[in-house]
Amino acid sequence: MTMTSVQNPPSDAVAPRGGLRNLWVWSARHPAIFPFALIVLTCVVIGTINPDFWQLANLFDILRASVVRGLFALGVLVVLASGGLDVSFTAIAAFVMYTLTLFVVNAAPWLGMAPILVIAAVAGALLGSVNGLLVNVLRAPALIVTIGTQYAFRGFLLTFIGTALFMNIPASMDAFGRLTLVKVISDQGLAVELPAYFLVLVAAALVTWWMLNRTLIGRAIYAVGGKPDVAARLGYRVERVRVFVFAYAGLLAGLAGVLHVTANRLANPFDLAGTELAVIAAVVLGGARITGGSGTVLGTMLGVILITLVSSVLILVGIPSSWQTAILGGFILIAGLFFAQLDRIVES
């Protein structure tokens, strides 16, 4: 009997494949690396073309512009992680900010900023819970339900509450919008400020991270988003989880609406419409899957910064706004291909 020996390939021939696969697996476990890499690449390209980009003022502008979008994105992240999709958050924000501003101006001009934020959070949570209840009762896809409530909330606002601009906002909201966290004088003698309301986004991100990673409700959210049938057999209350995530998204939307008023010092019921896709794109770029069961706060925040970077500073290198939308679309397509490749490698 003839024995044939099979030689193992050299170790250096196997190592690259194993090392590359390990890199892909590591990337799947740390999806924030993708938006971070795109942020670095975008900054290097813009900074090389226009060195004026490397200024503290641009950083503060990006952080300031990320506050409202970031609060929206945190809410979308929680809903996506549970397997749903919410597009009504801008309507909730507009409803809360305009109604609350109108109420404070006419009935309670003495009201401080802290109770205003609490009222906005509670009102937003109540409106958001309507989405969760309707999803449970109607057994309809969350996207369809929230499209309907988006039009319902905004239509009710414009029909029964008001359509006029409110430029005389309450004194407490105006003062909070002017409150500065950091102030630096640039080389040109201009004052560069980071507003104090940026801390609201920081606090919301920390609370959301703690909730998703250190609490039972966080485990329930990911379990329901992954496989709701299995989650139900394990004892998770799927209906309650759905109501909670939509209420939480509404809470953050209410806060975002009030901060939008304080930042712009006016209340416009037509504001924020049409920004839903950019927010959802930021969450997807951060690694969350539309199918649910995934997503991180760090990845979402980096996705928000990337979206804000594209929409705010590409003008420095002479790229028109129409091309900014195309670039953002390209990033989303690349993200889809990247995460799809990760899923195939990890499952293989």
CSV table of N, CA, C and O in Angstrom, one decimal, residues 177-231:
chain,number,residue,atom,x,y,z
A,177,GLY,N,-29.8,79.0,26.0
A,177,GLY,CA,-29.2,78.9,24.7
A,177,GLY,C,-27.9,79.8,24.6
A,177,GLY,O,-27.0,79.4,23.8
A,178,ARG,N,-27.8,80.8,25.4
A,178,ARG,CA,-26.6,81.7,25.4
A,178,ARG,C,-25.5,81.2,26.3
A,178,ARG,O,-24.4,81.7,26.3
A,179,LEU,N,-25.9,80.3,27.2
A,179,LEU,CA,-24.9,79.8,28.2
A,179,LEU,C,-23.8,79.1,27.5
A,179,LEU,O,-24.0,78.2,26.7
A,180,THR,N,-22.6,79.4,27.9
A,180,THR,CA,-21.4,78.9,27.2
A,180,THR,C,-20.6,77.9,28.1
A,180,THR,O,-20.4,78.2,29.3
A,181,LEU,N,-20.3,76.8,27.5
A,181,LEU,CA,-19.5,75.8,28.3
A,181,LEU,C,-18.0,76.1,28.1
A,181,LEU,O,-17.2,76.0,29.1
A,182,VAL,N,-17.5,76.4,26.9
A,182,VAL,CA,-16.1,76.7,26.7
A,182,VAL,C,-16.1,77.9,25.7
A,182,VAL,O,-16.8,77.9,24.8
A,183,LYS,N,-15.2,78.8,26.0
A,183,LYS,CA,-15.0,80.0,25.2
A,183,LYS,C,-13.6,80.3,24.9
A,183,LYS,O,-12.8,80.4,25.9
A,184,VAL,N,-13.2,80.3,23.7
A,184,VAL,CA,-11.8,80.5,23.3
A,184,VAL,C,-11.7,81.6,22.3
A,184,VAL,O,-12.6,81.7,21.4
A,185,ILE,N,-10.7,82.4,22.4
A,185,ILE,CA,-10.4,83.5,21.4
A,185,ILE,C,-9.5,83.0,20.3
A,185,ILE,O,-8.4,82.6,20.6
A,186,SER,N,-9.9,83.0,19.1
A,186,SER,CA,-9.1,82.5,18.0
A,186,SER,C,-8.0,83.5,17.6
A,186,SER,O,-7.9,84.6,18.2
A,187,ASP,N,-7.1,83.1,16.7
A,187,ASP,CA,-6.0,83.9,16.3
A,187,ASP,C,-6.5,85.2,15.6
A,187,ASP,O,-5.8,86.2,15.6
A,188,GLN,N,-7.7,85.1,15.0
A,188,GLN,CA,-8.2,86.3,14.3
A,188,GLN,C,-9.0,87.2,15.3
A,188,GLN,O,-9.6,88.2,14.9
A,189,GLY,N,-9.0,86.9,16.6
A,189,GLY,CA,-9.7,87.7,17.6
A,189,GLY,C,-11.2,87.4,17.7
A,189,GLY,O,-11.9,88.1,18.4
A,190,LEU,N,-11.6,86.3,17.1
A,190,LEU,CA,-13.0,86.0,17.2
A,190,LEU,C,-13.3,85.0,18.4
A,190,LEU,O,-12.5,84.2,18.7
A,191,ALA,N,-14.4,85.2,19.0
A,191,ALA,CA,-14.8,84.3,20.1
A,191,ALA,C,-15.4,83.0,19.6
A,191,ALA,O,-16.3,83.0,18.8
A,192,VAL,N,-14.8,81.9,20.0
A,192,VAL,CA,-15.3,80.6,19.6
A,192,VAL,C,-15.9,79.9,20.9
A,192,VAL,O,-15.2,79.8,21.9
A,193,GLU,N,-17.2,79.5,20.8
A,193,GLU,CA,-17.9,79.1,21.9
A,193,GLU,C,-18.5,77.7,21.7
A,193,GLU,O,-18.9,77.3,20.6
A,194,LEU,N,-18.5,76.9,22.8
A,194,LEU,CA,-19.2,75.6,22.8
A,194,LEU,C,-20.3,75.8,23.8
A,194,LEU,O,-20.1,76.0,25.0
A,195,PRO,N,-21.6,75.7,23.3
A,195,PRO,CA,-22.7,76.0,24.2
A,195,PRO,C,-22.9,74.9,25.3
A,195,PRO,O,-22.5,73.7,25.1
A,196,ALA,N,-23.5,75.3,26.4
A,196,ALA,CA,-23.7,74.4,27.5
A,196,ALA,C,-24.7,73.3,27.2
A,196,ALA,O,-24.6,72.2,27.8
A,197,TYR,N,-25.6,73.6,26.3
A,197,TYR,CA,-26.6,72.5,26.0
A,197,TYR,C,-26.0,71.3,25.3
A,197,TYR,O,-26.7,70.3,25.2
A,198,PHE,N,-24.8,71.4,24.9
A,198,PHE,CA,-24.1,70.2,24.4
A,198,PHE,C,-24.0,69.1,25.5
A,198,PHE,O,-24.0,67.9,25.2
A,199,LEU,N,-24.0,69.5,26.8
A,199,LEU,CA,-23.9,68.5,27.9
A,199,LEU,C,-25.2,67.7,27.9
A,199,LEU,O,-25.1,66.6,28.4
A,200,VAL,N,-26.3,68.2,27.4
A,200,VAL,CA,-27.5,67.4,27.4
A,200,VAL,C,-27.3,66.2,26.5
A,200,VAL,O,-27.7,65.0,26.8
A,201,LEU,N,-26.7,66.3,25.3
A,201,LEU,CA,-26.4,65.2,24.5
A,201,LEU,C,-25.4,64.2,25.1
A,201,LEU,O,-25.6,63.0,25.1
A,202,VAL,N,-24.4,64.8,25.8
A,202,VAL,CA,-23.5,63.9,26.5
A,202,VAL,C,-24.2,63.1,27.6
A,202,VAL,O,-24.0,61.8,27.7
A,203,ALA,N,-25.0,63.7,28.4
A,203,ALA,CA,-25.8,63.0,29.4
A,203,ALA,C,-26.7,61.9,28.8
A,203,ALA,O,-26.8,60.8,29.3
A,204,ALA,N,-27.4,62.3,27.7
A,204,ALA,CA,-28.3,61.3,27.0
A,204,ALA,C,-27.5,60.1,26.5
A,204,ALA,O,-28.0,59.0,26.6
A,205,ALA,N,-26.3,60.4,25.9
A,205,ALA,CA,-25.5,59.3,25.4
A,205,ALA,C,-25.1,58.3,26.5
A,205,ALA,O,-25.1,57.1,26.3
A,206,LEU,N,-24.7,58.9,27.6
A,206,LEU,CA,-24.2,58.1,28.8
A,206,LEU,C,-25.4,57.3,29.3
A,206,LEU,O,-25.3,56.1,29.6
A,207,VAL,N,-26.6,57.9,29.5
A,207,VAL,CA,-27.7,57.2,30.0
A,207,VAL,C,-28.2,56.1,29.0
A,207,VAL,O,-28.5,54.9,29.4
A,208,THR,N,-28.1,56.3,27.7
A,208,THR,CA,-28.5,55.3,26.7
A,208,THR,C,-27.5,54.2,26.7
A,208,THR,O,-27.9,53.0,26.7
A,209,TRP,N,-26.2,54.5,26.8
A,209,TRP,CA,-25.2,53.4,26.9
A,209,TRP,C,-25.4,52.5,28.1
A,209,TRP,O,-25.4,51.3,28.0
A,210,TRP,N,-25.7,53.2,29.3
A,210,TRP,CA,-25.9,52.4,30.5
A,210,TRP,C,-27.1,51.6,30.4
A,210,TRP,O,-27.1,50.4,30.8
A,211,MET,N,-28.2,52.1,29.8
A,211,MET,CA,-29.4,51.4,29.7
A,211,MET,C,-29.2,50.1,28.8
A,211,MET,O,-29.7,49.0,29.1
A,212,LEU,N,-28.6,50.3,27.7
A,212,LEU,CA,-28.4,49.2,26.7
A,212,LEU,C,-27.4,48.2,27.2
A,212,LEU,O,-27.6,47.0,26.8
A,213,ASN,N,-26.5,48.5,28.0
A,213,ASN,CA,-25.4,47.6,28.3
A,213,ASN,C,-25.3,47.1,29.7
A,213,ASN,O,-24.6,46.2,30.0
A,214,ARG,N,-26.1,47.8,30.6
A,214,ARG,CA,-26.0,47.4,32.0
A,214,ARG,C,-27.3,47.2,32.7
A,214,ARG,O,-27.4,47.0,33.9
A,215,THR,N,-28.4,47.1,31.9
A,215,THR,CA,-29.7,46.9,32.6
A,215,THR,C,-30.4,45.7,31.9
A,215,THR,O,-30.1,45.4,30.7
A,216,LEU,N,-31.5,45.2,32.5
A,216,LEU,CA,-32.3,44.2,32.0
A,216,LEU,C,-33.1,44.6,30.8
A,216,LEU,O,-33.3,43.9,29.8
A,217,ILE,N,-33.5,45.9,30.8
A,217,ILE,CA,-34.3,46.4,29.7
A,217,ILE,C,-33.4,46.5,28.4
A,217,ILE,O,-33.9,46.2,27.3
A,218,GLY,N,-32.1,46.7,28.6
A,218,GLY,CA,-31.2,46.7,27.5
A,218,GLY,C,-31.1,45.4,26.9
A,218,GLY,O,-31.1,45.2,25.6
A,219,ARG,N,-31.0,44.3,27.7
A,219,ARG,CA,-30.9,43.0,27.2
A,219,ARG,C,-32.2,42.6,26.5
A,219,ARG,O,-32.2,41.9,25.4
A,220,ALA,N,-33.3,43.1,27.1
A,220,ALA,CA,-34.6,42.8,26.4
A,220,ALA,C,-34.7,43.4,25.1
A,220,ALA,O,-35.3,42.9,24.1
A,221,ILE,N,-34.2,44.7,24.9
A,221,ILE,CA,-34.3,45.4,23.7
A,221,ILE,C,-33.6,44.6,22.6
A,221,ILE,O,-34.1,44.4,21.5
A,222,TYR,N,-32.3,44.2,22.9
A,222,TYR,CA,-31.6,43.5,21.9
A,222,TYR,C,-32.2,42.1,21.6
A,222,TYR,O,-32.1,41.6,20.5
A,223,ALA,N,-32.7,41.5,22.6
A,223,ALA,CA,-33.3,40.1,22.4
A,223,ALA,C,-34.6,40.2,21.6
A,223,ALA,O,-34.8,39.4,20.6
A,224,VAL,N,-35.4,41.2,21.8
A,224,VAL,CA,-36.6,41.4,21.0
A,224,VAL,C,-36.3,41.8,19.6
A,224,VAL,O,-36.9,41.3,18.6
A,225,GLY,N,-35.2,42.6,19.4
A,225,GLY,CA,-34.8,43.0,18.1
A,225,GLY,C,-34.2,41.8,17.3
A,225,GLY,O,-34.3,41.8,16.1
A,226,GLY,N,-33.5,40.9,18.0
A,226,GLY,CA,-32.9,39.8,17.3
A,226,GLY,C,-33.9,38.8,16.9
A,226,GLY,O,-34.1,38.5,15.7
A,227,LYS,N,-34.6,38.2,17.8
A,227,LYS,CA,-35.6,37.1,17.5
A,227,LYS,C,-36.8,37.3,18.5
A,227,LYS,O,-36.7,36.8,19.7
A,228,PRO,N,-37.8,38.1,18.2
A,228,PRO,CA,-38.9,38.3,19.1
A,228,PRO,C,-39.6,37.1,19.6
A,228,PRO,O,-40.0,37.0,20.8
A,229,ASP,N,-39.7,36.0,18.8
A,229,ASP,CA,-40.4,34.8,19.2
A,229,ASP,C,-39.6,34.1,20.3
A,229,ASP,O,-40.1,33.7,21.3
A,230,VAL,N,-38.3,34.1,20.1
A,230,VAL,CA,-37.4,33.5,21.1
A,230,VAL,C,-37.4,34.3,22.4
A,230,VAL,O,-37.5,33.8,23.5
A,231,ALA,N,-37.4,35.6,22.2
A,231,ALA,CA,-37.4,36.5,23.4
A,231,ALA,C,-38.7,36.3,24.2
A,231,ALA,O,-38.7,36.3,25.4
